[in-house]
Every structure is written in C-alpha cells, then in structure tokens.
Amino acid sequence: MSSIGLIAAAMTITSGPEAIARPQWWPDSVRDTTVETGVIKMQVYRAGDEGVAVVIMQDMHDYFDPAPKWEGDIQEQWIERGSRHRNFVATLAKQHRVFVPIRRGYGATEDPGVGYDVATYAEDVLAMLSKEGVERAVFIGRNPAQNDIYWIAEHHPERMIAMALFEPTPWLPFDFDNEDAFAFASGWWRGARDMGATDERIDELTLSRFSGAIPHFLSEEGAQIDVPLLYLSSPPSFEGAWMWANLFAFEDEDADCSEVTSNYPCSVFGDADRVDRLRTYFGSHPHNALAASTRERLEATFSDMTVVPYPFGDEFPSDIWAYYGEVVEPFLARFRQRQE
C-alpha cells in the first residue's frame, strides 16, 4: 500500500479529552496532545511515561505533519522521511519521557500571529514543561534547533539536565535588508511547504526565526555554563561554516540556470550580476569568522562537552535519525543512572 493509502487507512486513538485520527505509519507509542501553557495552546507529541524527561526541539519541519500542502510523490517522500524522526522519538520513549513541542505557526499549535522567534519558542517550551510538572529535561536539537537550545542554556540553565546538538552548523542570521541575500534565503527556505501554504507565510516565519539569532557565548568572553553538552559534529564541509554561506555555495555550484525565471533557484541563479554580488556578500561576511569560532567558544563555555566526530564524510546514511539514536544513547544513560 502506498503512503497515501496509509493515510486514508487511519485508526482512531484517544489523546486527552478528544479522539484523533492516527495514520498507520505513526508509531503506537507516540501520542498527539495539546497543552495550555498559560499563553498559547501548544501541540505536543509525546511518548513514554517514565524516566528522564527529554525534549526534542523542532528543527526545520514538523515531522508529524503528513504535509497536506504537498501532493503525490512528494507527499509520499515526506512521510517516509518523517518516519525516521518519528521512530527516533519512539525509540527514546522506551526509557525516557519524551516531548516534541510544535512551534507557533506549525501544526495545531495556536498561532497568535506573533512570537515565531527563538526566545519565544524557548519560553513556550519551558511554560509547557512547567504545566506538565517537569522542572528539568535533556534538550535535543538538530541544525537550526541549536539556537533555541542555546537560548535556554544561556537564560535558564537551571531547567536543563543536559543538551545534545546534532550537526550544529551555525545558523547565524544574514542581513535581512539585503535584497540579494533575502531573495536567496527565502527562495531556498520556501521549499519547506509544511511551514505554510504561501510564500509570504514562509517568509514571515523565516524572518522571525533567524533575525538576531546570535548566541551570547560567541561574543561574551569568560561565560560559563554548567550544563553537559553532547556535540555531534557536522559533515566536514559544513563543520565550522556559516550555514547560509555554505548553502549558497552548494546551490551556486549545482544550479543550472541560463535565464531568470519566476521560480527558485533560477529566480536567483539565473541573474549573473546577482550571483556575483552574492558571492562577494557571503565570501566577505564577518559571520564566516564568527561561525568558525563556534566550536572553540563552545568548548570554552561548557565545562562538560563531549564531541563525536561525524563518521560519514559528506555523505548521509540512509537513516540519519537511527544514527543519532546510537550516538545519544550512551549520553542519556549517564542521566538515567543518576536518577536511579
């Protein structure tokens, strides 16, 4: 049966006061719930009822959304891709109490029209945990989720048991008033259709999330954070790089555009003059040096930091989330033992 067929063949489960339809590709242990934080109603996927609390911060996507804004083969591919993340959640739930809070603007989380930034998402998550009676947790995040976790570590370290970062290539902001940089970044990010039905909506979420997202430890000498940190390195070509500059370099190499079109990537890479300006912009931007210093600054800031090299070169394994599970398990075991 195709993935689309699996969506149609849904079964009903009970989560809180309401019954919801759950597709058959959904792990049995994962529940869809809503938590009233005192500010918003937050959609929270959870699994497991005992053990150390683990919070998986949202990266680029809502992996539990079957992406109704996509259709056909693309939707099937998305369901398959998301299944690896969902299985990661289910595996952790065998020994932990797992929470996956969904950001404002995504899924069924209440959307008041403001508050898509790093600090607000972090505060929403902490408020949700307080409502659930969870004072401290291990926070896990991949790629841009690092910024939300850094914010909690810098402002509320007392709420953290530990933190684990997967492939934390620095997502330092680009200059949003630079028309060329915005055209590139927004064009690239609009591919994430689960974020919104329109380009304008995706742009709004992107601008809010990445503007000003520079961790304090990158500029404050002598800062110390007493939170254990697991750092799974990025692939070699991304480690220590500024993510936006790296994404541009990859797109610049791969784009095959002979003229400007209305659709990305040729809306950007079909304009030779714009591409030249972007090469200069990303190549000379001071965030390249700031990104290169991130690993060193982390090691100076976090007294208990475990670094795991990325073992696949620039390749990705068939199931990257299964690999994340293998890496994070011995790290989490440290805190299970302390709890016992």
XYZ file of C-alpha atoms in Angstrom:
340
model
C 0.000 0.000 0.000
C 1.306 3.492 -0.823
C 1.889 6.104 1.862
C -1.173 7.977 0.651
C -3.174 4.819 1.140
C -1.813 4.506 4.645
C -3.024 7.982 5.477
C -6.502 7.065 4.365
C -6.426 3.845 6.380
C -6.247 5.728 9.671
C -7.250 4.417 13.057
C -8.691 6.353 15.977
C -6.896 6.775 19.289
C -7.618 8.786 22.378
C -5.312 11.602 23.384
C -6.571 13.706 26.266
C -10.252 14.616 26.018
C -10.529 14.214 22.263
C -10.090 11.331 19.851
C -7.845 11.925 16.860
C -7.183 10.037 13.658
C -3.743 8.480 13.585
C -2.307 7.110 10.331
C -0.941 3.580 10.407
C 2.595 4.826 9.750
C 2.522 6.524 13.141
C 4.361 4.638 15.966
C 1.916 3.266 18.528
C 3.778 4.819 21.449
C 3.511 8.416 20.182
C 0.523 10.481 21.320
C -0.758 13.784 19.947
C -1.726 16.119 22.794
C -2.436 19.766 23.474
C -1.045 21.667 26.464
C -2.424 25.005 27.625
C 0.768 26.846 28.570
C -0.935 29.911 30.012
C -0.044 31.872 26.885
C -0.971 29.592 23.976
C -2.310 26.118 23.322
C 0.700 24.106 22.200
C 0.569 20.894 20.214
C 2.938 18.439 21.892
C 3.708 14.965 20.621
C 4.774 12.763 23.476
C 5.874 9.222 24.094
C 6.873 7.293 27.181
C 5.592 7.879 30.703
C 8.633 7.219 32.875
C 12.287 8.143 33.067
C 14.307 11.270 32.431
C 12.383 13.949 30.536
C 13.717 14.511 27.007
C 12.592 17.439 24.847
C 13.207 17.268 21.094
C 13.194 20.834 19.834
C 11.740 21.399 16.377
C 14.298 21.994 13.633
C 13.067 22.990 10.166
C 9.967 20.843 9.996
C 7.006 19.293 11.749
C 7.829 15.632 11.132
C 4.403 14.502 12.326
C 2.565 16.525 9.701
C 1.843 14.465 6.550
C 2.351 17.712 4.648
C -1.099 18.190 3.086
C 0.353 21.172 1.223
C 2.361 18.671 -0.802
C 0.776 16.135 -3.097
C 1.515 12.828 -4.790
C 5.066 11.507 -4.829
C 6.445 14.454 -2.865
C 3.994 13.791 -0.046
C 4.925 10.113 -0.012
C 8.613 11.014 0.185
C 7.885 13.368 3.057
C 6.030 10.703 5.010
C 8.938 8.301 4.555
C 11.480 10.929 5.571
C 9.469 11.937 8.611
C 9.049 8.315 9.688
C 12.736 8.172 10.643
C 12.277 11.070 13.046
C 9.098 9.545 14.481
C 10.876 6.225 15.035
C 13.675 8.103 16.821
C 11.049 9.504 19.197
C 9.518 6.071 19.748
C 12.916 4.519 20.471
C 13.819 7.154 23.061
C 10.432 6.624 24.708
C 11.384 3.087 25.748
C 13.455 4.563 28.583
C 12.501 8.237 28.705
C 9.570 10.607 28.904
C 9.732 12.343 25.519
C 8.154 15.655 24.478
C 8.144 17.094 20.949
C 6.676 20.635 21.159
C 5.493 22.202 17.906
C 6.306 25.845 17.184
C 3.808 28.630 16.663
C 2.832 28.744 13.009
C 3.103 24.967 12.569
C 0.704 22.077 13.039
C -2.091 22.550 15.570
C -0.187 24.883 17.908
C -2.161 28.061 18.480
C -0.922 30.856 16.240
C -1.493 34.360 17.649
C 0.316 35.955 14.704
C 3.435 36.881 16.683
C 6.214 35.121 18.561
C 7.979 32.988 15.956
C 11.425 33.948 17.255
C 13.946 31.830 19.148
C 13.291 33.315 22.596
C 9.503 32.985 22.389
C 9.611 29.349 21.261
C 12.018 28.579 24.105
C 9.748 30.309 26.619
C 6.722 28.467 25.212
C 8.528 25.152 25.691
C 9.543 25.963 29.263
C 5.982 27.031 30.087
C 4.698 23.765 28.629
C 7.120 21.748 30.753
C 6.087 23.650 33.874
C 2.443 22.818 33.170
C 3.460 19.168 32.878
C 5.336 19.290 36.178
C 8.748 18.894 34.534
C 11.367 21.103 36.158
C 14.415 19.854 34.257
C 14.960 17.983 30.999
C 17.517 16.931 28.422
C 17.121 19.104 25.324
C 17.937 17.631 21.911
C 18.092 19.566 18.653
C 19.316 19.277 15.098
C 20.629 22.071 12.885
C 18.669 25.344 13.494
C 17.155 23.971 16.737
C 20.558 24.652 18.286
C 19.656 28.340 18.593
C 16.595 27.601 20.740
C 18.650 25.292 22.966
C 21.477 27.818 23.289
C 18.923 30.386 24.417
C 17.632 28.118 27.191
C 21.181 27.227 28.274
C 22.122 30.909 28.492
C 18.944 32.162 30.165
C 17.559 29.180 32.109
C 20.342 26.629 32.710
C 18.515 25.518 35.858
C 15.879 23.911 33.599
C 18.440 21.735 31.797
C 19.762 18.319 32.779
C 21.864 18.274 29.618
C 21.765 19.212 25.942
C 22.590 17.339 22.734
C 23.218 19.042 19.392
C 23.156 17.122 16.107
C 25.091 18.689 13.209
C 25.078 22.202 14.675
C 26.409 24.137 11.704
C 25.954 27.759 12.872
C 22.679 29.348 11.699
C 23.813 32.931 12.189
C 21.435 35.422 10.545
C 22.003 37.038 7.187
C 21.229 40.744 6.684
C 17.509 40.769 6.051
C 17.604 44.200 4.416
C 19.993 42.904 1.739
C 17.666 42.192 -1.192
C 20.006 39.677 -2.816
C 20.566 37.697 0.381
C 16.859 37.713 1.162
C 15.975 36.536 -2.352
C 18.352 33.601 -1.967
C 17.449 32.642 1.616
C 13.700 32.980 1.154
C 13.799 31.106 -2.143
C 15.697 28.243 -0.561
C 13.514 28.117 2.557
C 10.237 28.217 0.638
C 10.874 24.592 -0.286
C 9.679 23.673 3.212
C 5.994 23.712 2.356
C 4.953 22.302 5.735
C 5.693 25.766 7.152
C 2.884 27.473 5.314
C 0.633 27.466 2.303
C 2.033 30.673 0.819
C 5.468 32.126 0.158
C 4.555 35.168 2.237
C 3.742 32.987 5.236
C 7.005 31.069 4.944
C 8.938 34.344 4.676
C 7.277 35.630 7.845
C 8.292 32.552 9.827
C 11.823 32.573 8.416
C 12.450 36.252 9.139
C 11.161 35.980 12.690
C 13.089 32.840 13.496
C 16.514 33.855 12.237
C 16.718 37.591 12.842
C 19.067 38.292 15.733
C 19.735 34.616 16.498
C 23.337 35.006 17.680
C 24.160 33.161 20.933
C 25.736 35.330 23.628
C 28.662 32.974 24.191
C 30.034 33.919 20.769
C 30.646 37.490 21.902
C 30.941 37.315 25.695
C 34.388 36.261 26.855
C 34.551 34.209 30.029
C 30.943 32.998 30.020
C 30.499 29.633 31.746
C 27.503 27.307 31.506
C 27.410 24.262 33.749
C 25.293 22.043 31.507
C 26.616 18.783 29.980
C 26.770 19.071 26.193
C 26.889 16.345 23.539
C 28.140 17.782 20.250
C 27.729 15.595 17.161
C 29.875 17.282 14.526
C 28.525 18.339 11.151
C 29.802 16.804 7.882
C 33.322 18.128 7.135
C 32.227 20.661 4.521
C 29.736 22.168 6.995
C 31.669 21.974 10.273
C 32.651 25.462 11.380
C 30.939 27.066 8.397
C 28.236 29.708 8.347
C 25.200 27.760 7.201
C 23.777 30.408 4.869
C 27.151 30.848 3.138
C 27.521 27.099 2.744
C 24.022 26.661 1.362
C 24.697 29.400 -1.166
C 27.971 27.762 -2.238
C 26.236 24.422 -2.811
C 23.357 25.999 -4.708
C 25.768 28.141 -6.734
C 27.612 25.012 -7.833
C 24.523 22.937 -8.635
C 22.095 25.460 -10.133
C 21.704 25.114 -13.899
C 20.043 28.367 -14.917
C 20.512 30.105 -18.251
C 17.957 32.841 -17.550
C 15.888 34.370 -14.791
C 12.573 32.621 -14.118
C 9.808 33.204 -11.601
C 10.695 30.090 -9.601
C 13.665 29.345 -7.365
C 16.547 28.575 -7.970
C 16.597 30.305 -11.362
C 14.806 33.330 -9.897
C 18.161 33.954 -8.191
C 20.825 31.991 -10.037
C 19.599 32.982 -13.493
C 20.805 36.530 -12.793
C 24.598 36.545 -13.248
C 25.020 40.000 -11.702
C 23.058 38.995 -8.613
C 25.098 35.806 -8.264
C 28.322 37.828 -8.404
C 27.041 40.150 -5.691
C 26.061 37.184 -3.535
C 29.462 35.560 -3.955
C 31.055 38.747 -2.664
C 28.481 39.143 0.107
C 28.782 35.631 1.516
C 32.509 35.370 0.885
C 33.395 38.533 2.802
C 30.781 38.495 5.565
C 32.132 38.618 9.168
C 29.811 35.784 10.157
C 32.187 33.377 8.445
C 34.799 34.066 11.135
C 32.152 34.017 13.867
C 30.901 30.630 12.685
C 34.444 29.271 12.534
C 34.921 30.183 16.202
C 31.744 28.450 17.402
C 33.283 25.087 18.316
C 36.160 26.764 20.194
C 33.759 29.063 22.043
C 31.516 26.139 22.986
C 34.478 24.263 24.433
C 35.415 27.348 26.458
C 31.845 27.923 27.677
C 30.650 24.404 28.505
C 32.878 22.653 31.041
C 31.386 19.217 30.278
C 31.401 18.861 26.481
C 31.578 15.565 24.592
C 32.457 15.810 20.892
C 31.518 12.998 18.499
C 33.069 13.271 15.005
C 30.743 12.865 12.044
C 31.778 9.487 10.558
C 30.292 9.585 7.056
C 32.366 12.245 5.325
C 29.981 14.476 3.398
C 27.569 11.598 2.835
C 24.389 10.980 4.779
C 23.445 7.467 5.928
C 20.135 6.030 4.771
C 18.656 6.644 8.216
C 20.394 9.574 9.894
C 17.951 9.553 12.816
C 18.837 5.952 13.645
C 22.458 7.062 13.821
C 21.516 9.959 16.100
C 19.858 7.417 18.371
C 23.023 5.336 18.568
C 25.104 8.398 19.442
C 22.795 9.898 22.052
C 22.003 6.661 23.928
C 25.241 6.409 25.993
C 24.990 10.132 26.740
C 21.435 9.771 28.058
C 22.444 6.695 30.062
C 24.573 8.956 32.282
C 21.493 10.789 33.485
C 19.320 7.691 33.823
C 21.923 6.249 36.173
C 21.948 9.415 38.269
C 18.164 9.312 38.524
C 18.283 5.702 39.708
